[in-house]
């Protein structure tokens, strides 16, 4: 009599098991992260890291961190395939370079801002002085005219 | 001088110790070993990390696909990434990319704000003078969309990188530049 005990099959294999041509079990470690409709995702990770190494890395991290782990491995694999010599290091170097450029530009812009603000403040103070001086002069003229009308001497 | 029946074999004038890879893999380090020269025996941890993360077979395939003058840089970058992944199994060196991208975004916003203030001051002091807008900022095409500005650790990595990072010199000068910050984000 044929044994009826068989390991249940999952309804569809995950991308990893399809790639590795093996049966995808319900507790497949890769299934939650490599869906069957994303075959290239696992192919890239497999090419750069290998299935065994990915499995070991996933076993090292807590379950709630595995999705982020897989996503970062996929990203790293994609970058390495695009740039086999430098991989992510090229991206890091580029970002560091850009950061230094921005820090320099920001320093310059703030220095210019400080100068412009100081110049604007000095200009406003000078205008105020001229206006006040003009007012004093007018006031003096008015007093002199009034003095003369009252019979005062020159 | 006594010699054996087979004669005394002349010893080679130079002795090449096995490379760190062959020592780790416990195999004979031959003259054509692909790892020899890139994994010196005095740096055993370097190959240990690379082997743990990438695997010897994958590294050998990658090096074989490169030109000889590119292999040293490739090994250095693999060693760097492997060490980063050993230190941070969840994000590896992608954590550093995410951190740097957030710094770049923050600096860009501050620069835009400073330039806007400069334009306002110039307009206020000389209303008749039309100030040209500041030049559009340049940013790596894919990083902003990929990592977002939510400031969250790690971000999301769902999009395929379509950028082309161009750099004239080896990136190692920037990586080790103390003013550019190190891997762990210390600026």
CSV table of C-alpha atoms in Angstrom, one decimal:
chain,number,residue,atom,x,y,z
A,1,UNK,CA,0.0,0.0,0.0
A,2,UNK,CA,1.4,3.3,-1.0
A,3,UNK,CA,2.2,5.6,1.9
A,4,UNK,CA,0.0,8.6,1.9
A,5,UNK,CA,2.4,10.6,4.0
A,6,UNK,CA,3.9,13.2,1.8
A,7,UNK,CA,5.5,16.6,2.5
A,8,UNK,CA,3.0,19.2,1.5
A,9,UNK,CA,3.9,21.1,-1.6
A,10,UNK,CA,3.7,24.9,-1.7
A,11,UNK,CA,1.3,26.2,-4.3
A,12,UNK,CA,4.1,28.0,-6.1
A,13,UNK,CA,7.8,27.8,-5.8
A,14,UNK,CA,9.7,30.9,-4.7
A,15,UNK,CA,12.2,32.5,-7.1
A,16,UNK,CA,15.1,30.9,-5.2
A,17,UNK,CA,13.8,27.4,-5.4
A,18,UNK,CA,12.9,27.9,-9.1
A,19,UNK,CA,16.4,29.0,-9.8
A,20,UNK,CA,17.9,26.2,-7.8
A,21,UNK,CA,15.5,23.7,-9.3
A,22,UNK,CA,14.4,22.3,-6.0
A,23,UNK,CA,11.1,21.8,-4.3
A,24,UNK,CA,9.9,24.9,-2.4
A,25,UNK,CA,8.7,23.8,1.0
A,26,UNK,CA,6.3,25.8,3.2
A,27,UNK,CA,9.1,26.7,5.6
A,28,UNK,CA,11.5,27.7,2.8
A,29,UNK,CA,13.8,30.4,4.1
A,30,UNK,CA,13.9,32.3,0.9
A,31,UNK,CA,10.2,32.2,0.1
A,32,UNK,CA,9.1,35.4,2.0
A,33,UNK,CA,11.8,37.5,0.3
A,34,UNK,CA,12.2,36.2,-3.2
A,35,UNK,CA,8.8,36.0,-4.7
A,36,UNK,CA,8.2,33.9,-7.8
A,37,UNK,CA,7.5,37.0,-9.9
A,38,UNK,CA,10.9,38.5,-9.2
A,39,UNK,CA,13.3,35.9,-10.6
A,40,UNK,CA,16.1,38.4,-11.4
A,41,UNK,CA,16.3,39.5,-7.8
A,42,UNK,CA,17.5,36.1,-6.6
A,43,UNK,CA,19.6,35.5,-9.7
A,44,UNK,CA,21.7,38.6,-8.9
A,45,UNK,CA,22.2,37.7,-5.3
A,46,UNK,CA,23.1,34.2,-6.2
A,47,UNK,CA,25.7,35.3,-8.7
A,48,UNK,CA,27.4,37.7,-6.3
A,49,UNK,CA,27.0,36.0,-2.9
A,50,UNK,CA,25.8,32.5,-3.5
A,51,UNK,CA,22.7,30.9,-2.0
A,52,UNK,CA,24.6,29.2,0.8
A,53,UNK,CA,26.2,32.5,2.0
A,54,UNK,CA,22.8,34.3,1.8
A,55,UNK,CA,21.2,31.6,3.9
A,56,UNK,CA,24.0,31.9,6.5
A,57,UNK,CA,23.6,35.7,6.7
A,58,UNK,CA,19.8,35.4,7.0
A,59,UNK,CA,20.3,32.9,9.8
A,60,UNK,CA,22.5,35.3,11.7
A,61,UNK,CA,20.0,38.1,11.8
A,62,UNK,CA,16.7,38.4,13.7
A,63,UNK,CA,13.5,37.5,11.7
A,64,UNK,CA,12.2,41.1,11.7
A,65,UNK,CA,15.5,42.3,10.1
A,66,UNK,CA,15.6,39.7,7.3
A,67,UNK,CA,13.6,41.8,4.8
A,68,UNK,CA,16.0,44.7,5.2
A,69,UNK,CA,18.9,42.3,5.0
A,70,UNK,CA,17.7,40.8,1.7
A,71,UNK,CA,17.0,44.2,0.3
A,72,UNK,CA,20.5,45.5,1.1
A,73,UNK,CA,22.0,42.3,-0.3
A,74,UNK,CA,20.0,42.7,-3.5
A,75,UNK,CA,21.2,46.3,-3.8
A,76,UNK,CA,24.8,45.4,-3.2
A,77,UNK,CA,24.6,42.6,-5.7
A,78,UNK,CA,23.1,44.9,-8.4
A,79,UNK,CA,25.7,47.5,-7.9
A,80,UNK,CA,28.5,44.9,-8.0
A,81,UNK,CA,27.1,43.5,-11.3
A,82,UNK,CA,27.0,47.0,-12.7
A,83,UNK,CA,30.5,47.9,-11.5
A,84,UNK,CA,32.5,44.7,-11.0
A,85,UNK,CA,35.6,46.6,-10.0
A,86,UNK,CA,34.4,49.0,-7.3
A,87,UNK,CA,30.8,47.9,-6.5
A,88,UNK,CA,29.3,49.9,-3.6
A,89,UNK,CA,32.6,51.5,-2.8
A,90,UNK,CA,32.4,53.6,-6.0
A,91,UNK,CA,29.0,54.9,-4.8
A,92,UNK,CA,30.3,55.7,-1.3
A,93,UNK,CA,33.3,57.6,-2.8
A,94,UNK,CA,31.0,59.6,-5.1
A,95,UNK,CA,28.7,60.5,-2.2
A,96,UNK,CA,31.6,61.5,0.0
A,97,UNK,CA,33.0,63.7,-2.8
A,98,UNK,CA,29.6,65.3,-3.3
A,99,UNK,CA,29.3,66.0,0.4
A,100,UNK,CA,32.6,67.7,0.6
A,101,UNK,CA,31.6,69.9,-2.4
A,102,UNK,CA,28.3,70.8,-0.7
A,103,UNK,CA,30.0,71.7,2.6
A,104,UNK,CA,32.4,74.0,0.7
A,105,UNK,CA,29.6,75.7,-1.3
A,106,UNK,CA,27.6,76.1,1.9
A,107,UNK,CA,30.5,77.7,3.7
A,108,UNK,CA,30.9,80.2,0.8
A,109,UNK,CA,27.2,81.0,0.6
A,110,UNK,CA,27.0,81.6,4.3
A,111,UNK,CA,30.0,83.9,4.2
A,112,UNK,CA,28.5,85.9,1.3
A,113,UNK,CA,25.2,86.0,3.3
A,114,UNK,CA,27.0,87.4,6.3
A,115,UNK,CA,28.8,90.1,4.2
A,116,UNK,CA,25.6,91.0,2.4
A,117,UNK,CA,23.7,91.3,5.7
A,118,UNK,CA,26.4,93.4,7.2
A,119,UNK,CA,26.5,95.7,4.1
A,120,UNK,CA,22.7,96.0,4.2
A,121,UNK,CA,22.8,97.0,7.9
A,122,UNK,CA,25.5,99.5,7.3
A,123,UNK,CA,23.7,101.0,4.4
A,124,UNK,CA,20.5,101.3,6.4
A,125,UNK,CA,22.4,103.0,9.3
A,126,UNK,CA,24.0,105.5,6.8
A,127,UNK,CA,20.6,106.4,5.3
A,128,UNK,CA,19.2,107.0,8.7
A,129,UNK,CA,22.1,109.3,9.6
A,130,UNK,CA,21.6,111.3,6.4
A,131,UNK,CA,17.8,111.7,7.0
A,132,UNK,CA,18.4,112.7,10.6
A,133,UNK,CA,21.1,115.1,9.6
A,134,UNK,CA,18.8,116.7,7.0
A,135,UNK,CA,16.1,117.0,9.6
A,136,UNK,CA,18.4,118.8,12.0
A,137,UNK,CA,19.5,121.2,9.3
A,138,UNK,CA,15.9,122.0,8.3
A,139,UNK,CA,15.1,122.5,12.0
A,140,UNK,CA,18.0,124.9,12.3
A,141,UNK,CA,16.9,126.9,9.3
A,142,UNK,CA,13.4,127.2,10.6
A,143,UNK,CA,14.6,128.5,14.0
A,144,UNK,CA,16.9,131.1,12.3
A,145,UNK,CA,14.0,132.3,10.1
A,146,UNK,CA,11.8,132.7,13.1
A,147,UNK,CA,14.5,134.5,15.0
A,148,UNK,CA,14.9,137.0,12.2
A,149,UNK,CA,11.2,137.7,12.0
A,150,UNK,CA,11.2,138.3,15.7
A,151,UNK,CA,13.9,140.9,15.1
A,152,UNK,CA,16.8,138.9,16.1
A,153,UNK,CA,20.2,139.7,14.7
A,154,UNK,CA,22.0,137.6,12.1
B,1,UNK,CA,79.9,16.2,-2.2
B,2,UNK,CA,77.6,13.3,-1.7
B,3,UNK,CA,74.6,13.2,-3.9
B,4,UNK,CA,71.7,10.8,-3.9
B,5,UNK,CA,70.8,8.4,-6.7
B,6,UNK,CA,68.4,10.9,-8.0
B,7,UNK,CA,70.7,13.7,-7.4
B,8,UNK,CA,70.3,16.5,-5.1
B,9,UNK,CA,67.4,18.7,-6.2
B,10,UNK,CA,68.5,22.3,-6.4
B,11,UNK,CA,66.3,24.4,-4.2
B,12,UNK,CA,64.6,27.4,-5.7
B,13,UNK,CA,66.3,30.6,-4.9
B,14,UNK,CA,63.0,32.2,-3.8
B,15,UNK,CA,60.4,30.7,-1.6
B,16,UNK,CA,56.8,31.9,-2.1
B,17,UNK,CA,54.7,31.2,1.0
B,18,UNK,CA,51.1,30.2,0.3
B,19,UNK,CA,48.7,33.1,0.0
B,20,UNK,CA,46.1,33.6,2.7
B,21,UNK,CA,43.4,32.1,0.4
B,22,UNK,CA,45.2,28.8,-0.1
B,23,UNK,CA,46.2,28.7,3.6
B,24,UNK,CA,42.5,29.2,4.5
B,25,UNK,CA,41.4,26.6,1.9
B,26,UNK,CA,44.2,24.3,2.9
B,27,UNK,CA,45.4,23.7,-0.6
B,28,UNK,CA,48.6,24.0,-2.5
B,29,UNK,CA,49.3,27.6,-3.6
B,30,UNK,CA,50.4,27.2,-7.2
B,31,UNK,CA,52.2,29.6,-9.4
B,32,UNK,CA,48.9,30.4,-11.3
B,33,UNK,CA,46.8,31.0,-8.1
B,34,UNK,CA,44.3,33.7,-8.9
B,35,UNK,CA,44.3,34.9,-5.3
B,36,UNK,CA,48.1,35.1,-4.9
B,37,UNK,CA,49.3,38.7,-4.8
B,38,UNK,CA,45.9,40.0,-3.6
B,39,UNK,CA,45.6,38.1,-0.3
B,40,UNK,CA,49.0,38.1,1.3
B,41,UNK,CA,49.6,35.5,4.0
B,42,UNK,CA,50.1,38.3,6.7
B,43,UNK,CA,46.4,39.4,6.2
B,44,UNK,CA,44.4,36.2,6.9
B,45,UNK,CA,41.3,38.0,8.1
B,46,UNK,CA,40.9,39.8,4.7
B,47,UNK,CA,40.3,36.5,2.9
B,48,UNK,CA,38.4,35.0,5.7
B,49,UNK,CA,35.8,37.9,5.5
B,50,UNK,CA,35.7,37.7,1.7
B,51,UNK,CA,35.2,34.0,1.8
B,52,UNK,CA,32.5,34.2,4.4
B,53,UNK,CA,30.4,36.8,2.5
B,54,UNK,CA,31.1,36.1,-1.2
B,55,UNK,CA,32.7,32.7,-1.3
B,56,UNK,CA,36.0,31.8,-2.9
B,57,UNK,CA,34.4,30.5,-6.1
B,58,UNK,CA,32.5,33.7,-6.8
B,59,UNK,CA,35.5,35.8,-6.1
B,60,UNK,CA,37.6,33.7,-8.4
B,61,UNK,CA,35.0,34.0,-11.2
B,62,UNK,CA,34.8,37.8,-10.7
B,63,UNK,CA,38.6,38.2,-10.8
B,64,UNK,CA,38.9,36.1,-13.9
B,65,UNK,CA,36.4,38.3,-15.6
B,66,UNK,CA,38.5,41.4,-15.0
B,67,UNK,CA,41.6,42.7,-16.6
B,68,UNK,CA,44.8,42.1,-14.5
B,69,UNK,CA,45.2,45.8,-13.7
B,70,UNK,CA,41.6,46.0,-12.3
B,71,UNK,CA,42.0,43.1,-9.9
B,72,UNK,CA,43.7,44.8,-7.1
B,73,UNK,CA,41.0,47.5,-6.8
B,74,UNK,CA,38.3,44.8,-7.1
B,75,UNK,CA,39.8,42.8,-4.2
B,76,UNK,CA,40.1,45.9,-2.1
B,77,UNK,CA,36.5,46.8,-2.7
B,78,UNK,CA,35.3,43.2,-2.0
B,79,UNK,CA,37.4,43.2,1.2
B,80,UNK,CA,35.8,46.5,2.3
B,81,UNK,CA,32.3,45.3,1.5
B,82,UNK,CA,32.9,42.0,3.2
B,83,UNK,CA,34.2,43.6,6.4
B,84,UNK,CA,31.2,46.0,6.4
B,85,UNK,CA,28.8,43.1,6.1
B,86,UNK,CA,30.5,41.1,8.8
B,87,UNK,CA,30.3,44.2,11.1
B,88,UNK,CA,26.7,44.9,10.1
B,89,UNK,CA,25.0,41.8,8.7
B,90,UNK,CA,21.7,43.6,8.1
B,91,UNK,CA,22.8,46.6,6.0
B,92,UNK,CA,26.5,46.1,5.3
B,93,UNK,CA,28.1,49.0,3.4
B,94,UNK,CA,24.6,50.0,2.2
B,95,UNK,CA,24.1,51.5,5.6
B,96,UNK,CA,26.9,53.9,4.9
B,97,UNK,CA,25.4,54.8,1.5
B,98,UNK,CA,22.1,55.6,3.1
B,99,UNK,CA,23.8,57.7,5.8
B,100,UNK,CA,25.8,59.7,3.2
B,101,UNK,CA,22.8,60.2,1.0
B,102,UNK,CA,20.9,61.7,3.9
B,103,UNK,CA,23.8,64.0,4.6
B,104,UNK,CA,24.0,65.1,1.0
B,105,UNK,CA,20.2,65.8,1.0
B,106,UNK,CA,20.5,67.8,4.2
B,107,UNK,CA,23.4,69.9,2.9
B,108,UNK,CA,21.7,70.5,-0.4
B,109,UNK,CA,18.6,71.9,1.4
B,110,UNK,CA,20.8,74.2,3.6
B,111,UNK,CA,22.6,75.4,0.5
B,112,UNK,CA,19.3,76.1,-1.3
B,113,UNK,CA,18.0,78.0,1.7
B,114,UNK,CA,21.2,80.1,1.9
B,115,UNK,CA,21.1,80.9,-1.9
B,116,UNK,CA,17.4,81.9,-1.5
B,117,UNK,CA,18.4,84.3,1.3
B,118,UNK,CA,21.2,85.7,-0.8
B,119,UNK,CA,18.8,86.4,-3.7
B,120,UNK,CA,16.3,88.0,-1.3
B,121,UNK,CA,19.0,90.3,0.2
B,122,UNK,CA,20.2,91.2,-3.3
B,123,UNK,CA,16.7,92.0,-4.4
B,124,UNK,CA,16.0,94.1,-1.3
B,125,UNK,CA,19.1,96.2,-1.7
B,126,UNK,CA,18.8,96.6,-5.5
B,127,UNK,CA,15.2,96.1,-6.5
B,128,UNK,CA,16.0,97.0,-10.1
B,129,UNK,CA,18.6,94.4,-10.4
B,130,UNK,CA,17.4,91.0,-11.5
B,131,UNK,CA,19.4,88.2,-9.9
B,132,UNK,CA,19.6,85.0,-11.9
B,133,UNK,CA,18.4,81.9,-10.1
B,134,UNK,CA,21.2,79.8,-8.5
B,135,UNK,CA,22.4,77.0,-10.7
B,136,UNK,CA,20.3,73.8,-10.4
B,137,UNK,CA,21.9,71.4,-8.0
B,138,UNK,CA,23.3,68.1,-9.2
B,139,UNK,CA,22.6,65.0,-7.3
B,140,UNK,CA,23.1,61.3,-8.0
B,141,UNK,CA,20.1,60.4,-10.1
B,142,UNK,CA,18.9,57.3,-8.4
B,143,UNK,CA,20.0,57.7,-4.8
B,144,UNK,CA,17.4,60.3,-3.8
B,145,UNK,CA,14.5,58.3,-5.2
B,146,UNK,CA,15.8,55.1,-3.7
B,147,UNK,CA,16.7,56.1,-0.2
B,148,UNK,CA,14.2,58.9,0.3
B,149,UNK,CA,14.4,61.6,2.9
B,150,UNK,CA,12.5,60.0,5.7
B,151,UNK,CA,15.7,59.7,7.7
B,152,UNK,CA,14.9,56.1,8.6
B,153,UNK,CA,17.7,53.7,9.1
B,154,UNK,CA,18.4,51.8,6.0
B,155,UNK,CA,15.6,53.1,3.9
B,156,UNK,CA,14.1,51.0,1.1
B,157,UNK,CA,16.1,49.3,-1.6
B,158,UNK,CA,13.4,48.3,-4.1
B,159,UNK,CA,14.5,50.1,-7.2
B,160,UNK,CA,17.1,49.0,-9.7
B,161,UNK,CA,20.0,51.3,-9.7
B,162,UNK,CA,20.1,53.1,-13.1
B,163,UNK,CA,22.8,55.6,-12.3
B,164,UNK,CA,26.2,55.9,-13.7
B,165,UNK,CA,28.6,57.0,-11.1
B,166,UNK,CA,31.6,58.5,-12.9
B,167,UNK,CA,34.8,59.3,-11.2
B,168,UNK,CA,38.2,60.0,-12.8
B,169,UNK,CA,40.5,58.8,-10.0
B,170,UNK,CA,40.5,55.7,-7.9
B,171,UNK,CA,37.8,56.0,-5.2
B,172,UNK,CA,40.2,55.0,-2.5
B,173,UNK,CA,41.5,58.6,-2.1
B,174,UNK,CA,38.0,59.7,-1.2
B,175,UNK,CA,37.3,56.7,1.0
B,176,UNK,CA,40.3,57.3,3.2
B,177,UNK,CA,40.1,61.2,3.1
B,178,UNK,CA,39.6,62.2,6.7
B,179,UNK,CA,37.5,65.2,5.6
B,180,UNK,CA,35.2,63.0,3.6
B,181,UNK,CA,34.2,60.8,6.5
B,182,UNK,CA,34.8,57.2,7.1
B,183,UNK,CA,32.7,54.1,6.6
B,184,UNK,CA,31.0,54.4,10.0
B,185,UNK,CA,29.7,57.8,9.1
B,186,UNK,CA,32.0,59.8,11.3
B,187,UNK,CA,32.4,63.1,9.6
